[in-house]
PDB file of C-alpha atoms in Angstrom:
ATOM      1  CA  GLU A 814     -35.152 -30.382 -15.818  1.00 60.00           C
ATOM      2  CA  LYS A 815     -31.296 -31.093 -13.791  1.00 72.00           C
ATOM      3  CA  ALA A 816     -30.087 -29.550 -16.690  1.00 74.00           C
ATOM      4  CA  ALA A 817     -32.005 -26.378 -16.530  1.00 80.00           C
ATOM      5  CA  ASN A 818     -31.247 -26.249 -13.048  1.00 82.00           C
ATOM      6  CA  LEU A 819     -27.165 -26.837 -14.243  1.00 79.00           C
ATOM      7  CA  GLN A 820     -27.841 -23.923 -16.652  1.00 83.00           C
ATOM      8  CA  LYS A 821     -29.176 -21.694 -14.439  1.00 86.00           C
ATOM      9  CA  ASP A 822     -26.552 -22.573 -11.897  1.00 83.00           C
ATOM     10  CA  LEU A 823     -24.182 -21.792 -14.472  1.00 86.00           C
ATOM     11  CA  ALA A 824     -25.706 -18.379 -15.659  1.00 88.00           C
ATOM     12  CA  GLU A 825     -25.555 -17.247 -12.026  1.00 88.00           C
ATOM     13  CA  MET A 826     -21.825 -17.889 -11.604  1.00 88.00           C
ATOM     14  CA  GLN A 827     -21.468 -15.358 -15.203  1.00 89.00           C
ATOM     15  CA  GLU A 828     -23.249 -13.122 -13.426  1.00 91.00           C
ATOM     16  CA  TRP A 829     -21.529 -13.127  -9.614  1.00 90.00           C
ATOM     17  CA  MET A 830     -17.776 -13.208 -11.264  1.00 90.00           C
ATOM     18  CA  ALA A 831     -19.139 -10.569 -13.756  1.00 90.00           C
ATOM     19  CA  GLN A 832     -20.151  -8.235 -10.576  1.00 90.00           C
ATOM     20  CA  ALA A 833     -16.972  -9.437  -8.523  1.00 88.00           C
ATOM     21  CA  GLU A 834     -15.007  -8.458 -11.409  1.00 88.00           C
ATOM     22  CA  GLU A 835     -16.319  -4.817 -11.683  1.00 86.00           C
ATOM     23  CA  GLU A 836     -16.961  -4.225  -7.915  1.00 85.00           C
ATOM     24  CA  TYR A 837     -13.207  -5.540  -7.003  1.00 84.00           C
ATOM     25  CA  LEU A 838     -11.303  -5.046 -10.124  1.00 83.00           C
ATOM     26  CA  GLU A 839     -12.387  -2.290 -12.262  1.00 76.00           C
ATOM     27  CA  LYS A 840     -12.779   0.118  -9.523  1.00 68.00           C
ATOM     28  CA  ASP A 841     -10.072   3.086  -9.966  1.00 65.00           C
ATOM     29  CA  PHE A 842      -8.928   3.238  -6.135  1.00 66.00           C
ATOM     30  CA  GLU A 843      -7.157   6.708  -4.965  1.00 72.00           C
ATOM     31  CA  TYR A 844      -5.837   6.016  -1.424  1.00 81.00           C
ATOM     32  CA  LYS A 845      -5.144   9.478  -0.394  1.00 83.00           C
ATOM     33  CA  SER A 846      -4.972   8.796   3.232  1.00 90.00           C
ATOM     34  CA  PRO A 847      -3.947   5.781   5.413  1.00 93.00           C
ATOM     35  CA  GLU A 848      -7.192   4.601   6.482  1.00 92.00           C
ATOM     36  CA  GLU A 849      -8.693   4.468   2.840  1.00 89.00           C
ATOM     37  CA  LEU A 850      -6.050   2.505   2.393  1.00 90.00           C
ATOM     38  CA  GLU A 851      -5.921   0.204   4.965  1.00 92.00           C
ATOM     39  CA  SER A 852      -9.591  -0.297   4.452  1.00 90.00           C
ATOM     40  CA  ALA A 853      -8.765  -1.006   0.846  1.00 89.00           C
ATOM     41  CA  VAL A 854      -6.259  -3.814   1.979  1.00 92.00           C
ATOM     42  CA  GLU A 855      -9.314  -5.273   4.027  1.00 92.00           C
ATOM     43  CA  GLU A 856     -12.003  -5.216   1.328  1.00 90.00           C
ATOM     44  CA  MET A 857      -9.933  -7.247  -0.953  1.00 91.00           C
ATOM     45  CA  LYS A 858      -8.925  -9.677   2.078  1.00 92.00           C
ATOM     46  CA  ARG A 859     -12.874 -10.211   2.011  1.00 91.00           C
ATOM     47  CA  ALA A 860     -13.115 -10.379  -1.367  1.00 91.00           C
ATOM     48  CA  LYS A 861     -10.007 -13.140  -1.818  1.00 91.00           C
ATOM     49  CA  GLU A 862     -12.114 -15.100   0.464  1.00 91.00           C
ATOM     50  CA  ASP A 863     -15.397 -14.634  -1.053  1.00 89.00           C
ATOM     51  CA  VAL A 864     -14.004 -15.656  -4.401  1.00 88.00           C
ATOM     52  CA  LEU A 865     -12.204 -18.887  -2.589  1.00 86.00           C
ATOM     53  CA  GLN A 866     -15.310 -19.569  -1.039  1.00 87.00           C
ATOM     54  CA  LYS A 867     -17.033 -20.185  -4.394  1.00 87.00           C
ATOM     55  CA  GLU A 868     -14.430 -23.179  -5.691  1.00 86.00           C
ATOM     56  CA  VAL A 869     -17.023 -25.353  -3.479  1.00 84.00           C
ATOM     57  CA  ARG A 870     -19.422 -24.498  -5.720  1.00 85.00           C
ATOM     58  CA  VAL A 871     -18.090 -24.655  -8.751  1.00 85.00           C
ATOM     59  CA  LYS A 872     -16.526 -28.096  -7.900  1.00 87.00           C
ATOM     60  CA  ILE A 873     -20.323 -29.502  -7.194  1.00 86.00           C
ATOM     61  CA  LEU A 874     -21.173 -27.721  -9.947  1.00 85.00           C
ATOM     62  CA  LYS A 875     -18.595 -29.527 -12.673  1.00 84.00           C
ATOM     63  CA  ASP A 876     -19.266 -32.889 -11.289  1.00 84.00           C
ATOM     64  CA  ASN A 877     -23.008 -32.648 -11.476  1.00 82.00           C
ATOM     65  CA  ILE A 878     -22.008 -31.608 -15.377  1.00 78.00           C
ATOM     66  CA  THR A 879     -19.694 -34.051 -15.968  1.00 81.00           C
ATOM     67  CA  VAL A 880     -22.477 -36.721 -14.865  1.00 79.00           C
ATOM     68  CA  LEU A 881     -25.188 -34.880 -17.060  1.00 76.00           C
ATOM     69  CA  ALA A 882     -22.841 -35.142 -20.044  1.00 73.00           C
ATOM     70  CA  ALA A 883     -22.248 -39.072 -19.407  1.00 76.00           C
ATOM     71  CA  LYS A 884     -25.945 -39.637 -19.132  1.00 74.00           C
ATOM     72  CA  ALA A 885     -27.123 -37.156 -21.809  1.00 67.00           C
ATOM     73  CA  PRO A 886     -24.765 -36.483 -23.668  1.00 71.00           C
ATOM     74  CA  PRO A 887     -26.073 -33.645 -26.237  1.00 72.00           C
ATOM     75  CA  ARG A 888     -27.631 -31.733 -24.122  1.00 70.00           C
ATOM     76  CA  GLY A 889     -25.121 -32.545 -21.173  1.00 70.00           C
ATOM     77  CA  GLN A 890     -22.033 -31.835 -23.511  1.00 78.00           C
ATOM     78  CA  ALA A 891     -23.514 -27.622 -24.351  1.00 80.00           C
ATOM     79  CA  LEU A 892     -23.077 -27.750 -20.927  1.00 80.00           C
ATOM     80  CA  ALA A 893     -19.787 -28.798 -20.370  1.00 81.00           C
ATOM     81  CA  THR A 894     -18.296 -26.421 -22.708  1.00 83.00           C
ATOM     82  CA  GLU A 895     -20.251 -23.498 -21.304  1.00 84.00           C
ATOM     83  CA  LEU A 896     -18.522 -24.849 -17.836  1.00 82.00           C
ATOM     84  CA  ASP A 897     -14.859 -24.865 -19.830  1.00 86.00           C
ATOM     85  CA  LEU A 898     -15.577 -21.406 -19.930  1.00 87.00           C
ATOM     86  CA  VAL A 899     -17.165 -20.501 -16.824  1.00 86.00           C
ATOM     87  CA  LEU A 900     -14.057 -22.453 -14.542  1.00 88.00           C
ATOM     88  CA  GLU A 901     -11.457 -20.391 -16.986  1.00 89.00           C
ATOM     89  CA  ASN A 902     -13.341 -17.091 -15.844  1.00 89.00           C
ATOM     90  CA  TYR A 903     -13.404 -18.575 -12.605  1.00 89.00           C
ATOM     91  CA  GLN A 904      -9.401 -19.188 -12.191  1.00 91.00           C
ATOM     92  CA  LEU A 905      -8.700 -15.813 -13.783  1.00 92.00           C
ATOM     93  CA  LEU A 906     -10.898 -14.022 -11.606  1.00 91.00           C
ATOM     94  CA  CYS A 907      -9.017 -15.460  -8.703  1.00 91.00           C
ATOM     95  CA  ASN A 908      -5.709 -15.047  -9.640  1.00 93.00           C
ATOM     96  CA  ARG A 909      -6.566 -11.422 -10.335  1.00 91.00           C
ATOM     97  CA  ILE A 910      -8.151 -10.966  -7.113  1.00 92.00           C
ATOM     98  CA  ARG A 911      -5.377 -13.035  -5.465  1.00 92.00           C
ATOM     99  CA  GLY A 912      -2.792 -10.710  -7.240  1.00 92.00           C
ATOM    100  CA  LYS A 913      -4.230  -7.439  -6.261  1.00 90.00           C
ATOM    101  CA  CYS A 914      -4.625  -8.258  -2.890  1.00 92.00           C
ATOM    102  CA  HIS A 915      -0.943  -9.149  -2.575  1.00 93.00           C
ATOM    103  CA  THR A 916      -0.240  -6.266  -4.199  1.00 90.00           C
ATOM    104  CA  LEU A 917      -2.422  -4.191  -1.893  1.00 91.00           C
ATOM    105  CA  GLU A 918      -0.851  -5.773   1.587  1.00 93.00           C
ATOM    106  CA  GLU A 919       2.905  -5.293  -0.330  1.00 93.00           C
ATOM    107  CA  VAL A 920       1.970  -1.747   0.122  1.00 92.00           C
ATOM    108  CA  TRP A 921       0.369  -1.521   3.094  1.00 94.00           C
ATOM    109  CA  SER A 922       3.422  -3.135   4.424  1.00 95.00           C
ATOM    110  CA  CYS A 923       5.552  -0.567   2.648  1.00 95.00           C
ATOM    111  CA  TRP A 924       3.526   2.003   4.244  1.00 96.00           C
ATOM    112  CA  ILE A 925       3.956   0.851   7.645  1.00 96.00           C
ATOM    113  CA  GLU A 926       7.799   0.061   7.127  1.00 96.00           C
ATOM    114  CA  LEU A 927       8.244   3.769   6.048  1.00 97.00           C
ATOM    115  CA  LEU A 928       6.659   5.041   9.266  1.00 96.00           C
ATOM    116  CA  GLN A 929       8.946   2.770  11.492  1.00 97.00           C
ATOM    117  CA  TYR A 930      11.872   4.071  10.010  1.00 97.00           C
ATOM    118  CA  LEU A 931      10.421   7.448  10.297  1.00 96.00           C
ATOM    119  CA  ASP A 932       9.876   6.699  13.987  1.00 96.00           C
ATOM    120  CA  LEU A 933      13.921   5.845  14.314  1.00 96.00           C
ATOM    121  CA  GLU A 934      15.382   8.361  12.716  1.00 96.00           C
ATOM    122  CA  THR A 935      13.151  10.929  14.359  1.00 96.00           C
ATOM    123  CA  ALA A 936      14.334   9.480  17.915  1.00 96.00           C
ATOM    124  CA  TRP A 937      17.841  10.119  17.123  1.00 96.00           C
ATOM    125  CA  LEU A 938      17.586  13.581  15.792  1.00 96.00           C
ATOM    126  CA  SER A 939      16.292  13.881  19.366  1.00 96.00           C
ATOM    127  CA  THR A 940      19.047  12.260  20.657  1.00 95.00           C
ATOM    128  CA  LEU A 941      21.141  14.525  18.557  1.00 95.00           C
ATOM    129  CA  GLU A 942      19.621  17.539  19.195  1.00 95.00           C
ATOM    130  CA  GLU A 943      20.012  16.766  22.512  1.00 95.00           C
ATOM    131  CA  ARG A 944      23.514  16.130  22.131  1.00 94.00           C
ATOM    132  CA  VAL A 945      24.039  19.544  20.594  1.00 95.00           C
ATOM    133  CA  HIS A 946      22.602  21.676  23.322  1.00 94.00           C
ATOM    134  CA  VAL A 947      24.701  20.028  25.795  1.00 92.00           C
ATOM    135  CA  ALA A 948      27.612  20.577  23.633  1.00 91.00           C
ATOM    136  CA  GLU A 949      26.656  24.364  23.887  1.00 89.00           C
ATOM    137  CA  SER A 950      26.743  25.418  27.440  1.00 86.00           C
ATOM    138  CA  LEU A 951      29.979  22.999  29.403  1.00 87.00           C
ATOM    139  CA  PRO A 952      32.029  23.553  31.984  1.00 87.00           C
ATOM    140  CA  ASN A 953      35.585  25.032  30.867  1.00 85.00           C
ATOM    141  CA  THR A 954      37.526  22.179  32.182  1.00 89.00           C
ATOM    142  CA  LEU A 955      39.474  19.516  29.677  1.00 89.00           C
ATOM    143  CA  ASP A 956      37.261  16.506  30.730  1.00 91.00           C
ATOM    144  CA  ALA A 957      33.883  18.217  30.195  1.00 92.00           C
ATOM    145  CA  VAL A 958      34.935  19.248  26.086  1.00 93.00           C
ATOM    146  CA  SER A 959      36.419  15.649  25.878  1.00 93.00           C
ATOM    147  CA  ASP A 960      33.340  14.000  26.553  1.00 93.00           C
ATOM    148  CA  ALA A 961      30.794  15.944  24.624  1.00 94.00           C
ATOM    149  CA  LEU A 962      32.582  15.692  21.359  1.00 94.00           C
ATOM    150  CA  GLU A 963      33.324  12.285  21.932  1.00 94.00           C
ATOM    151  CA  SER A 964      29.267  12.001  22.859  1.00 93.00           C
ATOM    152  CA  LEU A 965      28.445  13.903  19.746  1.00 94.00           C
ATOM    153  CA  GLU A 966      30.910  11.942  17.393  1.00 94.00           C
ATOM    154  CA  SER A 967      29.205   8.473  18.632  1.00 94.00           C
ATOM    155  CA  VAL A 968      25.459   9.921  17.501  1.00 94.00           C
ATOM    156  CA  LEU A 969      27.042  11.370  14.027  1.00 93.00           C
ATOM    157  CA  ARG A 970      28.534   7.967  13.386  1.00 92.00           C
ATOM    158  CA  HIS A 971      24.760   7.212  13.410  1.00 91.00           C
ATOM    159  CA  PRO A 972      24.657   4.711   9.766  1.00 90.00           C
ATOM    160  CA  ALA A 973      22.324   6.235   6.676  1.00 89.00           C
ATOM    161  CA  ASP A 974      20.661   3.057   6.148  1.00 93.00           C
ATOM    162  CA  ASN A 975      17.516   3.669   7.715  1.00 93.00           C
ATOM    163  CA  ARG A 976      17.336   7.115   6.132  1.00 94.00           C
ATOM    164  CA  THR A 977      17.910   5.336   2.468  1.00 94.00           C
ATOM    165  CA  GLN A 978      15.140   3.054   3.526  1.00 95.00           C
ATOM    166  CA  ILE A 979      12.977   5.806   4.067  1.00 96.00           C
ATOM    167  CA  ARG A 980      14.007   7.357   0.842  1.00 94.00           C
ATOM    168  CA  GLU A 981      13.462   4.545  -1.399  1.00 95.00           C
ATOM    169  CA  LEU A 982      10.208   3.658   0.448  1.00 95.00           C
ATOM    170  CA  GLY A 983       8.433   7.005   0.402  1.00 94.00           C
ATOM    171  CA  GLN A 984       9.787   7.199  -3.367  1.00 92.00           C
ATOM    172  CA  THR A 985       7.848   3.919  -4.297  1.00 91.00           C
ATOM    173  CA  LEU A 986       4.879   5.199  -2.724  1.00 91.00           C
ATOM    174  CA  ILE A 987       4.706   8.483  -4.180  1.00 90.00           C
ATOM    175  CA  ASP A 988       5.560   6.654  -7.867  1.00 88.00           C
ATOM    176  CA  GLY A 989       2.753   4.928  -7.155  1.00 84.00           C
ATOM    177  CA  GLY A 990       0.204   7.942  -6.434  1.00 84.00           C
ATOM    178  CA  ILE A 991      -0.267   6.207  -3.086  1.00 87.00           C
ATOM    179  CA  LEU A 992      -0.585   8.695   0.063  1.00 90.00           C
ATOM    180  CA  ASP A 993       1.383  10.958  -1.933  1.00 88.00           C
ATOM    181  CA  ASP A 994       0.262  14.815  -0.036  1.00 90.00           C
ATOM    182  CA  ILE A 995       1.216  12.974   3.243  1.00 94.00           C
ATOM    183  CA  ILE A 996       4.160  11.237   2.378  1.00 94.00           C
ATOM    184  CA  SER A 997       5.656  13.901   0.628  1.00 94.00           C
ATOM    185  CA  GLU A 998       4.673  16.303   3.411  1.00 94.00           C
ATOM    186  CA  LYS A 999       6.576  13.643   6.044  1.00 95.00           C
ATOM    187  CA  LEU A1000       9.639  13.702   4.213  1.00 95.00           C
ATOM    188  CA  GLU A1001      10.036  17.038   3.300  1.00 96.00           C
ATOM    189  CA  ALA A1002       8.963  18.002   7.239  1.00 96.00           C
ATOM    190  CA  PHE A1003      11.834  15.032   8.434  1.00 96.00           C
ATOM    191  CA  ASN A1004      14.740  16.209   5.518  1.00 95.00           C
ATOM    192  CA  ALA A1005      14.837  20.020   6.654  1.00 96.00           C
ATOM    193  CA  ARG A1006      14.941  18.884  10.263  1.00 96.00           C
ATOM    194  CA  TYR A1007      17.757  16.264   9.470  1.00 95.00           C
ATOM    195  CA  GLU A1008      19.447  18.985   7.395  1.00 95.00           C
ATOM    196  CA  GLU A1009      19.125  21.914  10.036  1.00 96.00           C
ATOM    197  CA  LEU A1010      20.406  19.486  12.913  1.00 96.00           C
ATOM    198  CA  SER A1011      23.116  17.808  10.711  1.00 94.00           C
ATOM    199  CA  HIS A1012      24.732  21.167  10.228  1.00 96.00           C
ATOM    200  CA  GLN A1013      24.695  22.605  14.018  1.00 95.00           C
ATOM    201  CA  ALA A1014      26.179  19.318  14.813  1.00 95.00           C
ATOM    202  CA  VAL A1015      28.884  19.288  12.805  1.00 95.00           C
ATOM    203  CA  SER A1016      29.298  23.190  13.249  1.00 95.00           C
ATOM    204  CA  ARG A1017      29.594  22.003  16.920  1.00 95.00           C
ATOM    205  CA  GLN A1018      31.977  19.280  16.301  1.00 94.00           C
ATOM    206  CA  ILE A1019      34.530  21.589  14.896  1.00 95.00           C
ATOM    207  CA  VAL A1020      33.976  24.470  17.686  1.00 94.00           C
ATOM    208  CA  LEU A1021      34.381  21.477  19.929  1.00 94.00           C
ATOM    209  CA  GLU A1022      37.591  20.129  18.258  1.00 94.00           C
ATOM    210  CA  GLN A1023      39.241  23.465  18.124  1.00 94.00           C
ATOM    211  CA  GLN A1024      38.259  24.224  21.777  1.00 92.00           C
ATOM    212  CA  LEU A1025      39.677  21.010  22.698  1.00 93.00           C
ATOM    213  CA  GLN A1026      42.887  21.347  20.414  1.00 93.00           C
ATOM    214  CA  THR A1027      43.589  24.894  22.472  1.00 92.00           C
ATOM    215  CA  MET A1028      42.963  23.427  26.077  1.00 91.00           C
ATOM    216  CA  ARG A1029      45.771  20.998  25.537  1.00 91.00           C
ATOM    217  CA  GLU A1030      47.967  22.964  24.117  1.00 92.00           C
ATOM    218  CA  ALA A1031      47.270  25.437  26.757  1.00 91.00           C
ATOM    219  CA  ASP A1032      47.377  22.495  29.092  1.00 89.00           C
ATOM    220  CA  HIS A1033      50.845  21.147  27.353  1.00 90.00           C
ATOM    221  CA  MET A1034      52.109  24.702  27.982  1.00 94.00           C
ATOM    222  CA  LEU A1035      51.387  24.979  31.757  1.00 93.00           C
ATOM    223  CA  GLN A1036      52.982  21.070  32.134  1.00 92.00           C
ATOM    224  CA  VAL A1037      55.978  22.578  30.716  1.00 93.00           C
ATOM    225  CA  LEU A1038      56.193  25.424  32.866  1.00 94.00           C
ATOM    226  CA  GLN A1039      55.623  23.453  36.450  1.00 94.00           C
ATOM    227  CA  GLU A1040      58.399  21.026  35.316  1.00 92.00           C
ATOM    228  CA  SER A1041      60.574  24.325  34.791  1.00 92.00           C
ATOM    229  CA  LEU A1042      59.398  25.582  37.726  1.00 92.00           C
ATOM    230  CA  ALA A1043      60.104  22.568  39.510  1.00 93.00           C
ATOM    231  CA  GLU A1044      63.544  22.392  38.110  1.00 89.00           C
ATOM    232  CA  LEU A1045      64.432  25.643  39.240  1.00 86.00           C
ATOM    233  CA  ASP A1046      62.799  25.169  42.565  1.00 89.00           C
ATOM    234  CA  ARG A1047      65.210  22.069  43.177  1.00 89.00           C
ATOM    235  CA  GLN A1048      68.512  24.187  42.099  1.00 82.00           C
ATOM    236  CA  LEU A1049      67.471  27.077  44.347  1.00 80.00           C
ATOM    237  CA  THR A1050      66.755  24.992  47.207  1.00 85.00           C
ATOM    238  CA  SER A1051      70.145  23.209  46.193  1.00 81.00           C
ATOM    239  CA  TYR A1052      71.634  26.635  46.440  1.00 74.00           C
ATOM    240  CA  LEU A1053      70.713  27.672  49.617  1.00 75.00           C
ATOM    241  CA  THR A1054      71.396  24.636  51.078  1.00 78.00           C
ATOM    242  CA  ASP A1055      75.021  24.919  49.945  1.00 71.00           C
ATOM    243  CA  ARG A1056      74.918  28.461  51.260  1.00 68.00           C
ATOM    244  CA  ILE A1057      76.452  29.692  48.090  1.00 63.00           C
ATOM    245  CA  ASP A1058      76.150  33.915  47.802  1.00 62.00           C
ATOM    246  CA  ALA A1059      73.685  34.954  45.300  1.00 58.00           C
ATOM    247  CA  PHE A1060      76.275  37.107  43.408  1.00 59.00           C
ATOM    248  CA  GLN A1061      77.771  33.221  42.315  1.00 59.00           C
ATOM    249  CA  MET A1062      74.870  32.537  41.308  1.00 59.00           C
ATOM    250  CA  PRO A1063      74.024  31.917  37.459  1.00 60.00           C
ATOM    251  CA  GLN A1064      71.522  35.338  36.090  1.00 59.00           C
ATOM    252  CA  GLU A1065      68.657  33.588  36.273  1.00 56.00           C
ATOM    253  CA  ALA A1066      68.908  31.993  39.736  1.00 52.00           C
ATOM    254  CA  GLN A1067      69.302  35.553  40.975  1.00 53.00           C
TER     255      GLN A1067
END
């Protein structure tokens, strides 16, 4: 009777493993939305827990069959041989489910990381857009133009590392057929906005550089003129102080 019960337990274990393999490993998953992907991750976590919980039952079954094999060699040995196959299949099932769970968790992490990088770069684009708009309507002063140019250039010095991550993460998910439509749409919108704002910013930077150069040249000319007038004023004052007749002065002083 004990052998029969153990045989029944082995059969139930084999049936359960077949069902678990069909349910968790043989289904074709299509992840077309974040909700579907998240649901699949949670399902595989439950599957991993479910499979690992059977470990205690498998150990008890193994101990009982080992004892029976020692007491009743012919019948027990047959069960031990069958047990070896069950143990091998159980370990394989555990490894495959753990592997799939780990893969899905990495895919989900990749998706979350992509969203985080997109948020960072979108915030940077908003800052860039704001600086461009500010630079389009400035007081016509040297300080204002210089400050606006420095502010715009500081934003443009933003490193390209995040955009590289966005491109690589997005391509990895798309290549795996995961959220490909959603990711393609997001990347297309981001890249279009990036190209547009970058072009506007560089164009505005060139305008500000030219404007600043012109203002600096005008400021320099004004300074030279002021120095020349100051020197002329000094000379005229000196002539007047010395009561020199106008016809005795140089032509420019007259």
